Tab-separated table of C-alpha atoms in Angstrom:
chain	number	residue	atom	x	y	z
Y	1277	MET	CA	88.090	58.323	53.875
Y	1278	THR	CA	90.485	58.802	50.959
Y	1279	ARG	CA	89.388	59.265	47.361
Y	1280	LEU	CA	90.963	55.905	46.665
Y	1281	GLN	CA	88.897	54.122	49.309
Y	1282	GLN	CA	85.772	55.592	47.753
Y	1283	LEU	CA	86.881	54.758	44.216
Y	1284	LEU	CA	87.689	51.128	44.993
Y	1285	ASP	CA	85.014	50.658	47.682
Y	1286	VAL	CA	87.568	49.235	50.120
Y	1287	GLU	CA	88.051	49.638	53.850
Y	1288	ILE	CA	91.846	49.716	53.641
Y	1289	PRO	CA	93.616	51.370	50.674
Y	1290	ILE	CA	96.237	48.654	50.321
Y	1291	ILE	CA	96.516	46.818	47.001
Y	1292	GLN	CA	98.296	43.565	46.284
Y	1293	ALA	CA	100.600	43.868	43.285
Y	1294	PRO	CA	99.661	41.963	40.098
Y	1295	MET	CA	102.592	39.558	40.038
Y	1296	THR	CA	102.356	37.393	36.912
Y	1297	PHE	CA	101.724	33.701	37.697
Y	1298	ILE	CA	101.751	34.480	41.451
Y	1299	ALA	CA	98.754	36.820	41.770
Y	1300	ARG	CA	96.175	34.069	41.998
Y	1301	ALA	CA	92.826	33.672	43.741
Y	1302	PRO	CA	93.906	32.424	47.207
Y	1303	LEU	CA	96.265	35.363	47.733
Y	1304	ALA	CA	93.994	37.952	46.136
Y	1305	ALA	CA	90.940	36.780	48.069
Y	1306	ALA	CA	92.858	36.920	51.350
Y	1307	VAL	CA	93.832	40.535	50.659
Y	1308	SER	CA	90.256	41.504	49.800
Y	1309	GLU	CA	88.893	39.683	52.840
Y	1310	ALA	CA	91.358	41.631	54.998
Y	1311	GLY	CA	89.847	44.891	53.708
Y	1312	GLY	CA	92.295	45.694	50.899
Y	1313	LEU	CA	92.129	44.991	47.189
Y	1314	GLY	CA	93.439	41.681	45.903
Y	1315	ILE	CA	94.529	41.508	42.262
Y	1316	VAL	CA	94.460	38.492	39.919
Y	1317	GLU	CA	96.822	38.319	36.934
Y	1318	THR	CA	95.352	37.526	33.506
Y	1319	LEU	CA	98.301	36.493	31.342
Y	1320	SER	CA	98.061	32.817	32.279
Y	1321	PRO	CA	95.005	30.600	31.631
Y	1322	GLU	CA	95.034	29.715	35.329
Y	1323	GLY	CA	94.860	33.373	36.272
Y	1324	ARG	CA	91.920	34.006	33.974
Y	1325	ALA	CA	90.112	30.978	35.418
Y	1326	ASP	CA	90.736	32.372	38.898
Y	1327	LEU	CA	88.703	35.477	38.045
Y	1328	LEU	CA	85.587	33.346	38.328
Y	1329	ARG	CA	86.927	31.538	41.378
Y	1330	MET	CA	87.225	34.844	43.236
Y	1331	ARG	CA	83.456	35.100	43.580
Y	1332	GLU	CA	83.529	31.800	45.475
Y	1333	LEU	CA	86.205	33.034	47.890
Y	1334	THR	CA	85.113	36.579	48.681
Y	1335	ALA	CA	82.133	38.879	48.335
Y	1336	LYS	CA	84.372	41.922	48.668
Y	1337	PRO	CA	85.809	44.011	45.822
Y	1338	PHE	CA	88.808	42.652	43.941
Y	1339	GLY	CA	90.702	43.538	40.814
Y	1340	ALA	CA	92.536	42.107	37.836
Y	1341	ASN	CA	95.628	43.182	35.971
Y	1342	LEU	CA	95.682	43.757	32.232
Y	1343	MET	CA	99.252	43.823	30.884
Y	1344	ILE	CA	98.674	45.837	27.726
Y	1345	GLN	CA	101.637	44.462	25.774
Y	1346	GLY	CA	100.237	40.978	26.257
Y	1347	TRP	CA	96.694	41.840	25.154
Y	1348	LYS	CA	96.948	44.745	22.709
Y	1349	LYS	CA	96.153	42.473	19.746
Y	1350	ASP	CA	93.312	40.701	21.553
Y	1351	PRO	CA	90.788	43.069	23.163
Y	1352	SER	CA	88.564	40.099	24.035
Y	1353	ILE	CA	90.192	40.194	27.465
Y	1354	VAL	CA	87.733	42.989	28.296
Y	1355	ASP	CA	84.853	40.571	27.685
Y	1356	VAL	CA	86.519	38.055	30.016
Y	1357	LEU	CA	86.829	40.687	32.728
Y	1358	ALA	CA	83.246	41.857	32.278
Y	1359	GLU	CA	81.874	38.314	32.378
Y	1360	ALA	CA	83.722	37.716	35.636
Y	1361	ARG	CA	82.231	40.956	37.037
Y	1362	VAL	CA	85.647	42.373	37.893
Y	1363	PRO	CA	85.056	45.852	39.354
Y	1364	VAL	CA	88.635	47.194	39.145
Y	1365	VAL	CA	91.418	46.690	36.609
Y	1366	THR	CA	95.008	47.823	36.839
Y	1367	THR	CA	96.543	48.280	33.407
Y	1368	SER	CA	100.291	48.232	32.861
Y	1369	ALA	CA	103.122	47.918	30.336
Y	1370	GLY	CA	101.647	49.869	27.446
Y	1371	ASP	CA	99.451	52.717	26.266
Y	1372	PRO	CA	96.368	52.957	28.543
Y	1373	ALA	CA	94.394	54.624	25.748
Y	1374	LEU	CA	94.138	51.217	24.063
Y	1375	PHE	CA	91.855	49.846	26.779
Y	1376	THR	CA	90.572	52.575	29.110
Y	1377	ASP	CA	87.417	53.453	27.143
Y	1378	ARG	CA	86.601	49.777	26.574
Y	1379	LEU	CA	86.973	49.050	30.274
Y	1380	HIS	CA	84.868	52.059	31.247
Y	1381	ASP	CA	82.157	50.938	28.826
Y	1382	ALA	CA	82.113	47.640	30.723
Y	1383	GLY	CA	81.640	49.522	34.004
Y	1384	ILE	CA	85.176	48.850	35.247
Y	1385	THR	CA	87.319	51.278	37.260
Y	1386	VAL	CA	90.807	51.690	35.777
Y	1387	LEU	CA	94.110	52.341	37.520
Y	1388	HIS	CA	97.232	52.545	35.357
Y	1389	VAL	CA	100.731	51.674	36.549
Y	1390	VAL	CA	103.363	54.297	35.700
Y	1391	GLY	CA	107.085	54.677	36.257
Y	1392	SER	CA	107.584	58.256	35.067
Y	1393	LEU	CA	105.911	61.668	35.141
Y	1394	ARG	CA	105.414	61.562	31.367
Y	1395	ALA	CA	103.622	58.214	31.611
Y	1396	ALA	CA	101.429	59.580	34.418
Y	1397	GLN	CA	100.382	62.567	32.341
Y	1398	LYS	CA	99.679	60.338	29.346
Y	1399	ALA	CA	97.520	58.054	31.486
Y	1400	ALA	CA	95.593	61.011	32.884
Y	1401	ASP	CA	94.941	62.217	29.331
Y	1402	ALA	CA	93.652	58.723	28.484
Y	1403	GLY	CA	90.985	59.119	31.177
Y	1404	VAL	CA	92.103	56.580	33.791
Y	1405	ASP	CA	90.517	56.829	37.235
Y	1406	GLY	CA	93.743	56.621	39.224
Y	1407	LEU	CA	97.433	55.825	39.060
Y	1408	VAL	CA	99.817	53.325	40.597
Y	1409	VAL	CA	103.149	55.150	40.775
Y	1410	GLU	CA	106.028	52.695	41.066
Y	1411	GLY	CA	109.653	53.598	41.699
Y	1412	VAL	CA	112.611	51.748	40.239
Y	1413	GLU	CA	113.301	49.970	43.543
Y	1414	GLY	CA	110.211	47.814	43.014
Y	1415	GLY	CA	110.545	44.240	41.823
Y	1416	GLY	CA	109.882	42.921	38.329
Y	1417	PHE	CA	109.621	44.873	35.074
Y	1418	LYS	CA	111.204	48.313	35.267
Y	1419	SER	CA	112.710	51.122	33.229
Y	1420	ALA	CA	116.477	51.094	33.634
Y	1421	GLY	CA	116.471	54.892	33.903
Y	1422	GLY	CA	113.522	55.163	36.277
Y	1423	ALA	CA	113.397	57.302	39.415
Y	1424	SER	CA	112.955	56.041	42.958
Y	1425	THR	CA	109.577	56.180	44.684
Y	1426	LEU	CA	110.851	58.957	46.957
Y	1427	VAL	CA	111.442	61.167	43.898
Y	1428	LEU	CA	108.725	59.992	41.522
Y	1429	LEU	CA	105.751	59.900	43.885
Y	1430	PRO	CA	105.657	63.580	44.945
Y	1431	LEU	CA	106.545	64.585	41.391
Y	1432	VAL	CA	103.458	62.848	40.009
Y	1433	CYS	CA	101.176	63.838	42.892
Y	1434	GLY	CA	102.098	67.477	42.351
Y	1435	ALA	CA	101.341	67.358	38.631
Y	1436	VAL	CA	98.315	65.068	38.232
Y	1437	ASP	CA	95.015	65.439	40.093
Y	1438	LEU	CA	94.085	61.767	40.392
Y	1439	PRO	CA	94.046	59.319	43.314
Y	1440	VAL	CA	97.553	57.860	43.491
Y	1441	VAL	CA	98.692	54.511	44.832
Y	1442	ALA	CA	102.369	54.376	45.803
Y	1443	ALA	CA	104.409	51.293	44.918
Y	1444	GLY	CA	108.028	50.264	45.245
Y	1445	GLY	CA	109.840	50.059	48.575
Y	1446	LEU	CA	106.727	49.681	50.757
Y	1447	CYS	CA	106.322	46.913	53.314
Y	1448	ASP	CA	105.140	48.277	56.669
Y	1449	ALA	CA	103.298	51.068	58.462
Y	1450	ALA	CA	106.265	53.459	58.404
Y	1451	SER	CA	106.858	53.175	54.649
Y	1452	VAL	CA	103.148	53.449	53.871
Y	1453	ALA	CA	102.867	56.499	56.150
Y	1454	ALA	CA	105.774	58.062	54.266
Y	1455	ALA	CA	103.945	57.472	50.990
Y	1456	PHE	CA	100.902	59.335	52.341
Y	1457	VAL	CA	103.106	62.254	53.380
Y	1458	LEU	CA	104.436	62.371	49.807
Y	1459	GLY	CA	100.933	62.585	48.342
Y	1460	ALA	CA	99.663	59.033	47.916
Y	1461	GLU	CA	96.205	57.905	49.000
Y	1462	GLY	CA	97.000	54.201	48.978
Y	1463	ALA	CA	99.815	51.678	48.763
Y	1464	GLN	CA	100.592	48.679	46.576
Y	1465	LEU	CA	102.688	45.858	48.020
Y	1466	GLY	CA	104.387	43.178	45.936
Y	1467	THR	CA	107.484	41.672	47.540
Y	1468	ARG	CA	105.945	41.967	51.008
Y	1469	MET	CA	102.920	39.998	49.753
Y	1470	LEU	CA	105.232	37.218	48.548
Y	1471	ALA	CA	106.320	36.632	52.125
Y	1472	THR	CA	102.849	35.726	53.363
Y	1473	GLU	CA	101.297	32.396	54.205
Y	1474	GLU	CA	98.760	32.690	51.391
Y	1475	ALA	CA	101.273	33.441	48.623
Y	1476	GLY	CA	101.506	30.361	46.406
Y	1477	VAL	CA	105.262	30.484	45.820
Y	1478	HIS	CA	107.671	27.848	47.122
Y	1479	PRO	CA	108.988	28.274	50.686
Y	1480	ALA	CA	112.518	28.536	49.257
Y	1481	PHE	CA	111.548	31.770	47.492
Y	1482	LYS	CA	109.995	33.165	50.656
Y	1483	GLN	CA	113.127	32.237	52.595
Y	1484	ALA	CA	115.319	33.990	50.012
Y	1485	ILE	CA	113.275	37.169	50.524
Y	1486	THR	CA	113.445	37.087	54.315
Y	1487	ALA	CA	117.217	36.441	54.142
Y	1488	ALA	CA	117.897	39.266	51.673
Y	1489	GLY	CA	120.213	42.143	52.492
Y	1490	ASP	CA	120.249	45.667	51.099
Y	1491	ASP	CA	122.430	44.557	48.184
Y	1492	ALA	CA	120.336	41.509	47.347
Y	1493	THR	CA	118.727	42.751	44.126
Y	1494	VAL	CA	119.997	43.943	40.766
Y	1495	LEU	CA	118.513	45.440	37.606
Y	1496	LEU	CA	118.988	43.090	34.655
Y	1497	SER	CA	118.816	44.787	31.268
Y	1498	VAL	CA	119.879	42.523	28.398
Y	1499	PRO	CA	118.863	42.461	24.717
Y	1500	GLY	CA	115.654	40.610	23.933
Y	1501	ASN	CA	114.357	40.757	27.503
Y	1502	PRO	CA	112.570	43.376	29.581
Y	1503	THR	CA	114.582	45.157	32.265
Y	1504	MET	CA	113.792	43.481	35.577
Y	1505	ARG	CA	114.729	43.949	39.230
Y	1506	VAL	CA	115.596	40.495	40.528
Y	1507	LEU	CA	117.310	38.768	43.407
Y	1508	ARG	CA	121.015	38.212	42.891
Y	1509	ASN	CA	121.684	34.550	42.106
Y	1510	ASN	CA	124.114	32.589	39.983
Y	1511	PHE	CA	121.664	32.621	37.087
Y	1512	GLY	CA	121.536	36.422	37.127
Y	1513	ALA	CA	125.310	36.698	37.503
Y	1514	GLN	CA	125.742	34.583	34.370
Y	1515	VAL	CA	123.317	36.864	32.528
Y	1516	LEU	CA	125.277	39.943	33.584
Y	1517	ALA	CA	128.517	38.277	32.481
Y	1518	GLY	CA	127.057	37.505	29.055
Y	1519	GLU	CA	127.173	33.773	29.716
Y	1520	ARG	CA	123.420	33.282	29.280
Y	1521	GLU	CA	121.279	34.399	26.373
Y	1522	GLY	CA	117.701	33.907	25.250
Y	1523	ARG	CA	114.488	34.155	27.222
Y	1524	LEU	CA	115.302	34.668	30.876
Y	1525	LEU	CA	111.849	33.751	32.170
Y	1526	ASP	CA	111.628	30.278	30.643
Y	1527	GLY	CA	112.380	28.571	33.973
Y	1528	ILE	CA	110.311	30.907	36.115
Y	1529	HIS	CA	107.753	28.272	37.157
Y	1530	GLU	CA	110.524	26.031	38.472
Y	1531	LEU	CA	111.829	28.907	40.587
Y	1532	TYR	CA	108.507	30.287	41.796
Y	1533	PHE	CA	106.763	27.010	42.518
Y	1534	GLY	CA	109.427	24.301	42.400
Y	1535	GLY	CA	111.873	26.035	44.693
Y	1536	ASP	CA	114.843	25.857	42.317
Y	1537	MET	CA	116.336	29.281	43.001
Y	1538	GLU	CA	118.784	28.932	40.088
Y	1539	ALA	CA	116.224	28.004	37.439
Y	1540	SER	CA	115.509	31.588	36.392
Y	1541	VAL	CA	115.443	35.168	37.624
Y	1542	ALA	CA	113.509	35.928	40.809
Y	1543	ASN	CA	111.559	39.176	40.419
Y	1544	THR	CA	111.941	40.904	43.776
Y	1545	GLY	CA	112.096	44.486	45.065
Y	1546	GLN	CA	114.829	46.123	47.120
Y	1547	VAL	CA	112.420	46.199	50.045
Y	1548	ALA	CA	113.185	42.501	50.594
Y	1549	ALA	CA	115.992	43.778	52.833
Y	1550	ARG	CA	113.341	44.997	55.284
Y	1551	ILE	CA	111.267	41.810	55.335
Y	1552	ASP	CA	112.221	39.192	57.914
Y	1553	ASP	CA	109.138	37.051	58.450
Y	1554	VAL	CA	106.296	35.228	56.714
Y	1555	VAL	CA	102.911	36.251	58.080
Y	1556	PRO	CA	99.203	35.760	57.306
Y	1557	VAL	CA	97.807	38.316	54.857
Y	1558	ALA	CA	95.167	39.576	57.288
Y	1559	GLU	CA	97.808	40.240	59.942
Y	1560	LEU	CA	99.932	42.105	57.417
Y	1561	VAL	CA	97.228	44.284	55.865
Y	1562	ARG	CA	95.455	45.231	59.064
Y	1563	GLY	CA	98.706	45.614	60.979
Y	1564	ILE	CA	100.039	48.095	58.438
Y	1565	TRP	CA	96.865	50.147	58.325
Y	1566	ASP	CA	96.439	50.178	62.087
Y	1567	GLY	CA	100.056	51.285	62.450
Y	1568	VAL	CA	100.079	54.173	59.969
Y	1569	GLN	CA	98.805	56.777	62.423
Y	1570	GLY	CA	101.342	55.657	65.018
Y	1571	ALA	CA	104.128	55.964	62.454
Y	1572	LEU	CA	103.030	59.512	61.656
Y	1573	ASP	CA	102.897	60.377	65.370
Y	1574	ALA	CA	106.409	58.970	65.833
Y	1575	GLY	CA	107.639	61.183	62.993
Y	1576	ARG	CA	106.055	64.239	64.569
Y	1577	SER	CA	107.699	63.442	67.907
Y	1578	ARG	CA	111.109	63.495	66.256
Y	1579	LEU	CA	110.492	67.080	65.167
Y	1580	GLY	CA	110.974	68.098	68.791
């Protein structure tokens, strides 16, 4: 059993990424029921309401995400998490020192999401219990100068003595096995979780993921907006050409849930190129974990 399995009290050390607006109770509960750790986002009122709904859907451990930039002026979110009896919180997008002690005082385990060695060391100094190390190939908010998972993961694992969850570029047993070889003790999946039956996004978004090629995503970095890895679409092309300004996420609900793939940017990782089907969460989570040992054996066989 890995340190991460013990820390999170899970059978399978696979975590569902905290995708804002998408990481809701049906998806998170399905991941937890499958033996992993489902995560509920807390930026939206619906997400916060789903924290209580989780107890109706699963008796197994689950987590919530606390995006620090969204809550740094309102620490009452810790009371919301405590009242919902959330056992695990992933913090992201900000200084973990702002919330780690408060969360620990509420009896909550804390993992912090990092995209650099410096951020990992800072999080360790803040007293977090573990790290989610995400390379620049992952979908959503990113640092334009970030390193890939292949580079960043062993760098962090060699410098920080904490349980590490790998993220970015993972979708199957082979990629998760590779993450373990590089030092991880668990894996976080985002884009792969979008292409599941339980994900609440529109079928058009799922189809766009399963149809994606290896050049299907781009990093958008424009003034007034966070850098994001998104699917290439006409909307994004107009942004890159300077033909669109303002808040890029204003139409995100229409894209995610209405199926209008030109309404906004579609946060998606490069790993979409390796995803070609939509499957039930339980089949995905258990299939990956059951296949990790076989993937490692296949690698050994290629050594001759």
